[in-house]
mmCIF file of C-alpha atoms in Angstrom:
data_model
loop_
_atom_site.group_PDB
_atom_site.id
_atom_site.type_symbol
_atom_site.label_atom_id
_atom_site.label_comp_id
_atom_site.label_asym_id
_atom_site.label_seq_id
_atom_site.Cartn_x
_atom_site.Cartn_y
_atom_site.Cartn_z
ATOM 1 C CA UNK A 4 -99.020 168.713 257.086
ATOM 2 C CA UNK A 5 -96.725 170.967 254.764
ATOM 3 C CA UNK A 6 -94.572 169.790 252.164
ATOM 4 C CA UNK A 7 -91.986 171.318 254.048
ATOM 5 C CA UNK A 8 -92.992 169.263 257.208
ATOM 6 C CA UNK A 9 -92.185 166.535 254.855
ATOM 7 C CA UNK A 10 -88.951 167.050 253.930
ATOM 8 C CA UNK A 11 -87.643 167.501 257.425
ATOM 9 C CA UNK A 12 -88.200 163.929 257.786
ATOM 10 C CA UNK A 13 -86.144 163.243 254.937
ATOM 11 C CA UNK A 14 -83.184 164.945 256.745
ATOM 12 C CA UNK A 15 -83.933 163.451 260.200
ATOM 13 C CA UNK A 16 -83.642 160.031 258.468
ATOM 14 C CA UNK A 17 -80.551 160.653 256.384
ATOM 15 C CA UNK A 18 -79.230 162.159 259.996
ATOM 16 C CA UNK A 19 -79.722 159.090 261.694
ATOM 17 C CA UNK A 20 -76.871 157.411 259.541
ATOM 18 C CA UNK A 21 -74.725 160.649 259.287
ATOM 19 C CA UNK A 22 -74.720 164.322 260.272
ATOM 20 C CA UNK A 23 -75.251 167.071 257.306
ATOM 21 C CA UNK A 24 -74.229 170.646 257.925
ATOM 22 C CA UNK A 25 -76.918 173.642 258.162
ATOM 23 C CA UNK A 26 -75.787 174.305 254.224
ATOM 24 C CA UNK A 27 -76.894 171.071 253.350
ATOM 25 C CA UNK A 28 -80.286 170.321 255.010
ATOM 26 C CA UNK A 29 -81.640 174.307 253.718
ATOM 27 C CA UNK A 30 -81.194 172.813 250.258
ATOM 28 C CA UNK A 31 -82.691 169.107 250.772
ATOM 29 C CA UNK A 32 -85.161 171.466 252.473
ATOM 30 C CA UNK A 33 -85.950 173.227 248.734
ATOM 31 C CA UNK A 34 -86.277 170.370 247.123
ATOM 32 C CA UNK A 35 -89.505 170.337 244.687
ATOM 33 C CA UNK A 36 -92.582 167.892 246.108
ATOM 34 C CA UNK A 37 -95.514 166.835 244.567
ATOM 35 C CA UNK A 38 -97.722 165.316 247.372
ATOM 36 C CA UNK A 39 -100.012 162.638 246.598
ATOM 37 C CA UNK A 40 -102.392 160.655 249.473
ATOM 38 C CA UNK A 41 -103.251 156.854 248.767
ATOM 39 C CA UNK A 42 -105.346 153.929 250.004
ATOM 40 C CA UNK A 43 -103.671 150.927 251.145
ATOM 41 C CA UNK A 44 -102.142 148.381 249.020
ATOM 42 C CA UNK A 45 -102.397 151.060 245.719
ATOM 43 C CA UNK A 46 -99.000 150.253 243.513
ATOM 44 C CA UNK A 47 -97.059 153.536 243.457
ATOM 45 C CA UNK A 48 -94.350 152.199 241.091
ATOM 46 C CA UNK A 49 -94.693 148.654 239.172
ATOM 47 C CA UNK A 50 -92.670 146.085 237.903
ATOM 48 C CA UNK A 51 -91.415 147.514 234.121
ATOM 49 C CA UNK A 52 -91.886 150.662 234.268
ATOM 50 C CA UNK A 53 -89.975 153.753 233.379
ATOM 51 C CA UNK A 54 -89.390 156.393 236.332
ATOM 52 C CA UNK A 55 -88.540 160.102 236.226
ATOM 53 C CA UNK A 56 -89.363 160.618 239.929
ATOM 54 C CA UNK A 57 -88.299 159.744 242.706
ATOM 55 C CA UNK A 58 -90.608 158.586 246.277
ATOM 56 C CA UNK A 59 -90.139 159.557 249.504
ATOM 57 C CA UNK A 60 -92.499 158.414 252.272
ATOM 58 C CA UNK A 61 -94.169 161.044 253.629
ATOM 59 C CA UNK A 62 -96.479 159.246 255.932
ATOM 60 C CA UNK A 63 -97.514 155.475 256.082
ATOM 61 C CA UNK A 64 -95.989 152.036 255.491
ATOM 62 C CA UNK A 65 -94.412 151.276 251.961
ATOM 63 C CA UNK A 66 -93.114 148.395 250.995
ATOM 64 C CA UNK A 67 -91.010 146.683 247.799
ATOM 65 C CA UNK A 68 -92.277 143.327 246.560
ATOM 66 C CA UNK A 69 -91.920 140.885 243.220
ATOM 67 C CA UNK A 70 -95.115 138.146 242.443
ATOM 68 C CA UNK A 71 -94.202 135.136 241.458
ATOM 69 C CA UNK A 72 -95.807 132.915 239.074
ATOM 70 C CA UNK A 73 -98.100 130.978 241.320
ATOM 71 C CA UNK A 74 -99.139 134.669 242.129
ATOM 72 C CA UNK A 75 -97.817 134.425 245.598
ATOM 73 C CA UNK A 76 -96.234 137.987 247.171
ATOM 74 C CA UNK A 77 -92.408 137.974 248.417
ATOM 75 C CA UNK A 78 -92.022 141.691 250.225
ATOM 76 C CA UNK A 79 -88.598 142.429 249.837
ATOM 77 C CA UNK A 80 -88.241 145.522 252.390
ATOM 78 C CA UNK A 81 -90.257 147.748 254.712
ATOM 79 C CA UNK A 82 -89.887 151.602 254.111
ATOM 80 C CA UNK A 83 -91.178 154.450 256.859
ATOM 81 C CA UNK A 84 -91.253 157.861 256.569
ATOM 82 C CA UNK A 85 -88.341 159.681 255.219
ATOM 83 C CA UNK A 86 -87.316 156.881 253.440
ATOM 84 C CA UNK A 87 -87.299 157.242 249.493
ATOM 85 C CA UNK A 88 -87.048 153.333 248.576
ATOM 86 C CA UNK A 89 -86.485 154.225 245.189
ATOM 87 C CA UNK A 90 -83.204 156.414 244.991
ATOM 88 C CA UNK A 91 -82.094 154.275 243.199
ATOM 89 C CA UNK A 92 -84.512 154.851 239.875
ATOM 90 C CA UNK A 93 -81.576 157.690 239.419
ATOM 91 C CA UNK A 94 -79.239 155.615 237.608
ATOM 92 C CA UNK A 95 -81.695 152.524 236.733
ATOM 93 C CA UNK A 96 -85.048 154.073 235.669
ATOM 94 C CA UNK A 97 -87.008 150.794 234.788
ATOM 95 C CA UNK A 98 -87.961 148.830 237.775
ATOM 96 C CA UNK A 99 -87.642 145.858 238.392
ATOM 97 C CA UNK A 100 -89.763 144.934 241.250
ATOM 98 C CA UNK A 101 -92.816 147.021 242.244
ATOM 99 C CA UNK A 102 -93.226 149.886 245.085
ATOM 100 C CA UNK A 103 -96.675 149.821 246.426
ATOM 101 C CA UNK A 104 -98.530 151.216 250.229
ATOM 102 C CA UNK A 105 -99.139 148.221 252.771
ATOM 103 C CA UNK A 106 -101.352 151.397 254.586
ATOM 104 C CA UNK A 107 -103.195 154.085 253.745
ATOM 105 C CA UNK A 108 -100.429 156.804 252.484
ATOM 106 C CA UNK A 109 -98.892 160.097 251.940
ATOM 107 C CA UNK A 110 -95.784 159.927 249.056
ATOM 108 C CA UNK A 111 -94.118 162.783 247.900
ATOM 109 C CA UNK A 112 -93.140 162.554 244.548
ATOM 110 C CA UNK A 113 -89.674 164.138 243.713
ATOM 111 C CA UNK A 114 -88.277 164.599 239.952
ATOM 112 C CA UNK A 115 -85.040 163.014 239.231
ATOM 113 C CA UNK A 116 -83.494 166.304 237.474
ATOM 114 C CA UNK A 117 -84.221 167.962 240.466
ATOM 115 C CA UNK A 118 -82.134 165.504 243.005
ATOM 116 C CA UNK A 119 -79.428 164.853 240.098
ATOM 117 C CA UNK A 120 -78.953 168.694 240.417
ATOM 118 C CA UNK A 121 -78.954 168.487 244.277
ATOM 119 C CA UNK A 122 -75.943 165.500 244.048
ATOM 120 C CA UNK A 123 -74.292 167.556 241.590
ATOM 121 C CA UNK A 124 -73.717 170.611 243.380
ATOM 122 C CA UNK A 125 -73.426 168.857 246.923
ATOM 123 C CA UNK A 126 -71.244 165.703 247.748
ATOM 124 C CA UNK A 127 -72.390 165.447 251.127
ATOM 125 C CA UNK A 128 -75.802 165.141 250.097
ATOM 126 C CA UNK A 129 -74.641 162.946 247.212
ATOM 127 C CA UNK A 130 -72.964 161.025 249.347
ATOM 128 C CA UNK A 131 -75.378 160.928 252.269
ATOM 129 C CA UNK A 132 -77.489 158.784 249.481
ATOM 130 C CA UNK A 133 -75.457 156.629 248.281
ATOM 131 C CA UNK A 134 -74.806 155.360 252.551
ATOM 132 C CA UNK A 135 -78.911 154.643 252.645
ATOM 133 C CA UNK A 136 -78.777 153.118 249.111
ATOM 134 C CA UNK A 137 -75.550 150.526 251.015
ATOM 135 C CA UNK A 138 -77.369 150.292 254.057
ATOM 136 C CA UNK A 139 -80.569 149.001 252.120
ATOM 137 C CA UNK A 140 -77.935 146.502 250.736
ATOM 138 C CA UNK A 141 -76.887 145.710 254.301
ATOM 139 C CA UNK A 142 -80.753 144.839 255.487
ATOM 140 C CA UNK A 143 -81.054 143.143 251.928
ATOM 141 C CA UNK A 144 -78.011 140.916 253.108
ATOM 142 C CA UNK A 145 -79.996 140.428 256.957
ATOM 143 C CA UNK A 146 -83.039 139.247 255.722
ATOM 144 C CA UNK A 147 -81.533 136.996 252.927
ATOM 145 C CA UNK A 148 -80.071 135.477 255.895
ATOM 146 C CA UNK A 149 -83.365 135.052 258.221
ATOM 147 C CA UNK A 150 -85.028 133.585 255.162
ATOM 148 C CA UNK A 151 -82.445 130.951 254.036
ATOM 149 C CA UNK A 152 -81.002 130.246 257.824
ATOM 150 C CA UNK A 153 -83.255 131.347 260.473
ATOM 151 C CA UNK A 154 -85.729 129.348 262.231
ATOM 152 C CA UNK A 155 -89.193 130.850 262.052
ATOM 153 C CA UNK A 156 -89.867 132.681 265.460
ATOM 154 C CA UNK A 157 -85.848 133.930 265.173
ATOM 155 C CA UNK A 158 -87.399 135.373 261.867
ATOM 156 C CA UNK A 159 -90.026 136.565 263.267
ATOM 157 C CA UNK A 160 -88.614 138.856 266.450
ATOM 158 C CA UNK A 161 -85.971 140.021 264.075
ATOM 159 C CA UNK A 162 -88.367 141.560 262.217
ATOM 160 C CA UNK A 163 -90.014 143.089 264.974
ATOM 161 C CA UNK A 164 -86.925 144.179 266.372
ATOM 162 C CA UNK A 165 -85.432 145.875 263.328
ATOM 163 C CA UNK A 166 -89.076 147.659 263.014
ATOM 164 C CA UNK A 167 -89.218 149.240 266.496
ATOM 165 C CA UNK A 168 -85.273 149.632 266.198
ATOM 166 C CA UNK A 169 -86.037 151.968 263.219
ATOM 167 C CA UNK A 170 -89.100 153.475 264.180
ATOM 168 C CA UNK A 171 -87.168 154.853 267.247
ATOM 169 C CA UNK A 172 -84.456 156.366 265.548
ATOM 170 C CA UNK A 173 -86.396 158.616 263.226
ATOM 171 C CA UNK A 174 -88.909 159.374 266.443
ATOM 172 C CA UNK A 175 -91.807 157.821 265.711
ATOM 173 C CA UNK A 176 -92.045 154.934 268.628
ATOM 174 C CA UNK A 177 -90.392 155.640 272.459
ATOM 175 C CA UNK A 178 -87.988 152.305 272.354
ATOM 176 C CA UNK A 179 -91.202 150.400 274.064
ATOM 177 C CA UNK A 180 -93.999 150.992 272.324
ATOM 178 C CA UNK A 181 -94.661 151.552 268.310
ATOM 179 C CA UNK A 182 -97.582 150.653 265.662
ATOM 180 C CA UNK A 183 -97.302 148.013 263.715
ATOM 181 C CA UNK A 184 -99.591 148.112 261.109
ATOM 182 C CA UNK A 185 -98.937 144.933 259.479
ATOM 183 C CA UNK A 186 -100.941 142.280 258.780
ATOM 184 C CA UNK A 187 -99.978 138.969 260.054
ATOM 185 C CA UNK A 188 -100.223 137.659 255.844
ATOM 186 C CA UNK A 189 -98.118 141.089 255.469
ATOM 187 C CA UNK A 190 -95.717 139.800 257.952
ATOM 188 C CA UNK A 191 -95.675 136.015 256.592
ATOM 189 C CA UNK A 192 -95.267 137.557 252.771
ATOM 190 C CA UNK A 193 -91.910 139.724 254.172
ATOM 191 C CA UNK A 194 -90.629 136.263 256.062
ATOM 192 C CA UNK A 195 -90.932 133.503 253.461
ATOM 193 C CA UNK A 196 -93.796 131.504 255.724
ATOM 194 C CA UNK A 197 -97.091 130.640 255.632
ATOM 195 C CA UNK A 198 -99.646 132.616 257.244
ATOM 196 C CA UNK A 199 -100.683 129.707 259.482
ATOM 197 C CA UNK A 200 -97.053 128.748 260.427
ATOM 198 C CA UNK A 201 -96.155 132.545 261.073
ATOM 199 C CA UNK A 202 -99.614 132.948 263.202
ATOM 200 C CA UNK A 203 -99.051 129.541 265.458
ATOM 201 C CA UNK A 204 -95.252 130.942 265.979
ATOM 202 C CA UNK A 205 -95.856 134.618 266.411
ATOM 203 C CA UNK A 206 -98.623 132.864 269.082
ATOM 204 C CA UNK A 207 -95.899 131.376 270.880
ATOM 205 C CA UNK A 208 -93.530 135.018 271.132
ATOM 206 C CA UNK A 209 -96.559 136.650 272.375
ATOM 207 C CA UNK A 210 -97.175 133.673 275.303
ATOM 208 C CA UNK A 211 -93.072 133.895 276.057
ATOM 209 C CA UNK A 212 -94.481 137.398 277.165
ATOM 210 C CA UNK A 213 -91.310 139.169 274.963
ATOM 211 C CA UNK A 214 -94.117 141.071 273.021
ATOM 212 C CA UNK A 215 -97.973 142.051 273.353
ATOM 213 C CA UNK A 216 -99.484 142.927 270.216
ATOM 214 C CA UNK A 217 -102.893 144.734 270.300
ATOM 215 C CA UNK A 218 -105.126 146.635 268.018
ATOM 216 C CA UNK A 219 -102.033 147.125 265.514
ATOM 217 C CA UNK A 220 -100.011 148.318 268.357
ATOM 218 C CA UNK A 221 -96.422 146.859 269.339
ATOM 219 C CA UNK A 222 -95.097 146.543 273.266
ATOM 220 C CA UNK A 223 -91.644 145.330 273.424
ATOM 221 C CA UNK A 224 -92.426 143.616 277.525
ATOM 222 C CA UNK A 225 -88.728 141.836 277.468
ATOM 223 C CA UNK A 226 -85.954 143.161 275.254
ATOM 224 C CA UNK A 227 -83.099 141.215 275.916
ATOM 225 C CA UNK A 228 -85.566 138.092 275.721
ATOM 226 C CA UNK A 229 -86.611 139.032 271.962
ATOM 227 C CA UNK A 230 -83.177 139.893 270.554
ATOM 228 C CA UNK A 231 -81.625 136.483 272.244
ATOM 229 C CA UNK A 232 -84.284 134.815 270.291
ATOM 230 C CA UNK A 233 -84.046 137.019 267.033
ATOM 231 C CA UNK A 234 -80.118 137.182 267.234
ATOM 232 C CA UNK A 235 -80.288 140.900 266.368
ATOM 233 C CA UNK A 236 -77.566 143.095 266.290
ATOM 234 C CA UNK A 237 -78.624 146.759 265.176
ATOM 235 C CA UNK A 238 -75.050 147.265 263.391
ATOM 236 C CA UNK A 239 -76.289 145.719 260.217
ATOM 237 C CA UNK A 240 -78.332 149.425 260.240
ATOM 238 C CA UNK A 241 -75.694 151.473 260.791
ATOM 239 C CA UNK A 242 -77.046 154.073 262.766
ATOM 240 C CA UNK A 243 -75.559 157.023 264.922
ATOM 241 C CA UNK A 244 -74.729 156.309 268.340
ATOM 242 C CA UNK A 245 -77.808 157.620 270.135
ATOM 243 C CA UNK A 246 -80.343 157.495 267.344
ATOM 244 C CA UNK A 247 -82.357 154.592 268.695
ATOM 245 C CA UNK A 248 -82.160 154.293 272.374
ATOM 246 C CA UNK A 249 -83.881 150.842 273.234
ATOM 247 C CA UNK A 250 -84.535 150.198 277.031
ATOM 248 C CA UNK A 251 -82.985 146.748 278.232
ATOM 249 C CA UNK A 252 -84.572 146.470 281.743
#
C-alpha cells in the first residue's frame, strides 16, 4: 500500500464523525508520512518521552496502556486504522502513558510542524481534531464506567460491541462479521479482570450463542441479545447517521 492509500483512511475516519469539504481532504491528503512496519507488542511511543511526531495507524491494532508497579498492564484504549491516538502530543509533547502495537503493524509517522501548519491554515481540519480528541474523552468516560460499575460479561460484550461498532464505520467489518485480534489476556488487561475470570465469562457469552469467536475472527449471531447484556448505546461515539449500519435481526 501507498502512503497515499494511507491517508485516505485518515479522512474516512475523521468523516465518520463529521463531513470535510473536497478543499479540505486534498490537503490532509498532502500531508508528509514516514511509514514504518512493526512486530507485535513493539512500544511506538513510551511513558516520558518527548514527541515531535505524530501516529496514525496505518494498518493493525494499537493500543494506549500505563504498568503499574506490580508490573501488571491496564490498556487504556483500542486504536484502528486512521486513528492517530496521539494528536494530542501537539500541545503536550511528553507522554504520559505509552503507545505500543497489540499486532503486527503499519504506523505512519507524521511531524507535528507539519499538522500545526495544517490546523493553522484550516479550521475545519483543526477542528475536525479536536471532535476525535473529545470523542476519545467520551470512550475514556464509557469504559471508566464498565470498569468501576459494570458486571464482568456487561464489560465484556461492550467491548465487543464498541469494536465491531467501529470497525464498521470506517469499513473494515460488514456489521456481522470482523477480526478480532485480541488476545483473551489483551482483552482482560483493557477490562480490569483476570484472565481466568474474563475466559470463564467470555465462555458463558459464547454458550448464550450472542457471539462465536474463531481463529481471531468475530460473528455477532444475536445483536439485540449482546447490547441488552452490554447496555451499549453507540452515541457515546458520536458517529454520522449511517456510518455503522449494524443488522438487528
Amino acid at each position: 500500500m501507498d502512503k497515499q492509500h494511507y491517508l485516505e483512511r485518515l479522512v474516512l475516519k475523521l468523516e465518520t464523525h463529521v463531513p470535510l469539504p473536497p478543499a479540505e481532504r486534498e490537503k490532509l491528503l498532502q500531508l508528509p508520512l514516514t511509514l514504518k512496519r512493526l512486530e507485535a507488542n513493539h512500544d511506538i511511543v513510551r511513558e516520558g518521552e518527548l514527541t515531535q511526531q505524530c501516529c496514525l495507524v496505518a494498518e493493525g491494532l494499537v493500543c494506549r496502556y500505563k504498568i503499574v508497579g506490580d508490573g501488571a498492564r491496564q490498556i487504556l484504549s483500542l486504536h484502528l486504522p486512521g486513528d492517530i491516538p496521539d494528536i494530542h502530543s501537539l500541545l503536550i509533547e511528553r507522554m504520559d502513558h505509552c503507545l505500543g502495537t497489540l499486532t503486527p503493524a503499519v504506523v505512519g509517522l507524521i511531524p507535528h510542524e507539519a499538522v500545526r501548519s495544517l490546523t493553522r491554515a484550516s479550521y475545519r481540519i483543526s477542528e475536525a481534531f479536536w471532535r476525535e480528541t473529545l470523542i476519545e474523552a467520551s470512550i475514556y468516560r464509557e469504559w471508566m464506567v464498565g470498569i468501576g460499575r459494570r458486571a464482568a460479561p456487561s464489560r465484556i460484550a461492550h467491548l465487543l460491541c464498541e469494536f465491531i461498532t467501529k470497525m464498521t464505520a470506517i469499513g473494515l467489518s460488514d456489521g456481522v462479521i470482523c477480526n478480532l485480534p485480541l488476545t483473551q489476556p489483551e482483552i482482560a488487561d483493557a477490562l480490569g479482570l483476570s484472565t481466568v475470570h474474563m475466559n470463564k465469562k467470555l465462555r458463558e457469552i459464547r454458550e448464550a450463542r450472542l457471539v462465536r469467536i474463531r481463529a481471531n475472527r468475530l460473528t455477532v449471531l444475536d445483536w439485540k441479545g449482546l447490547c441488552s447484556l452490554a447496555e451499549f448505546d453507540p452515541d457515546y461515539l458520536h458517529l454520522q447517521p449511517g456510518a455503522a449500519k449494524i443488522k438487528d435481526d
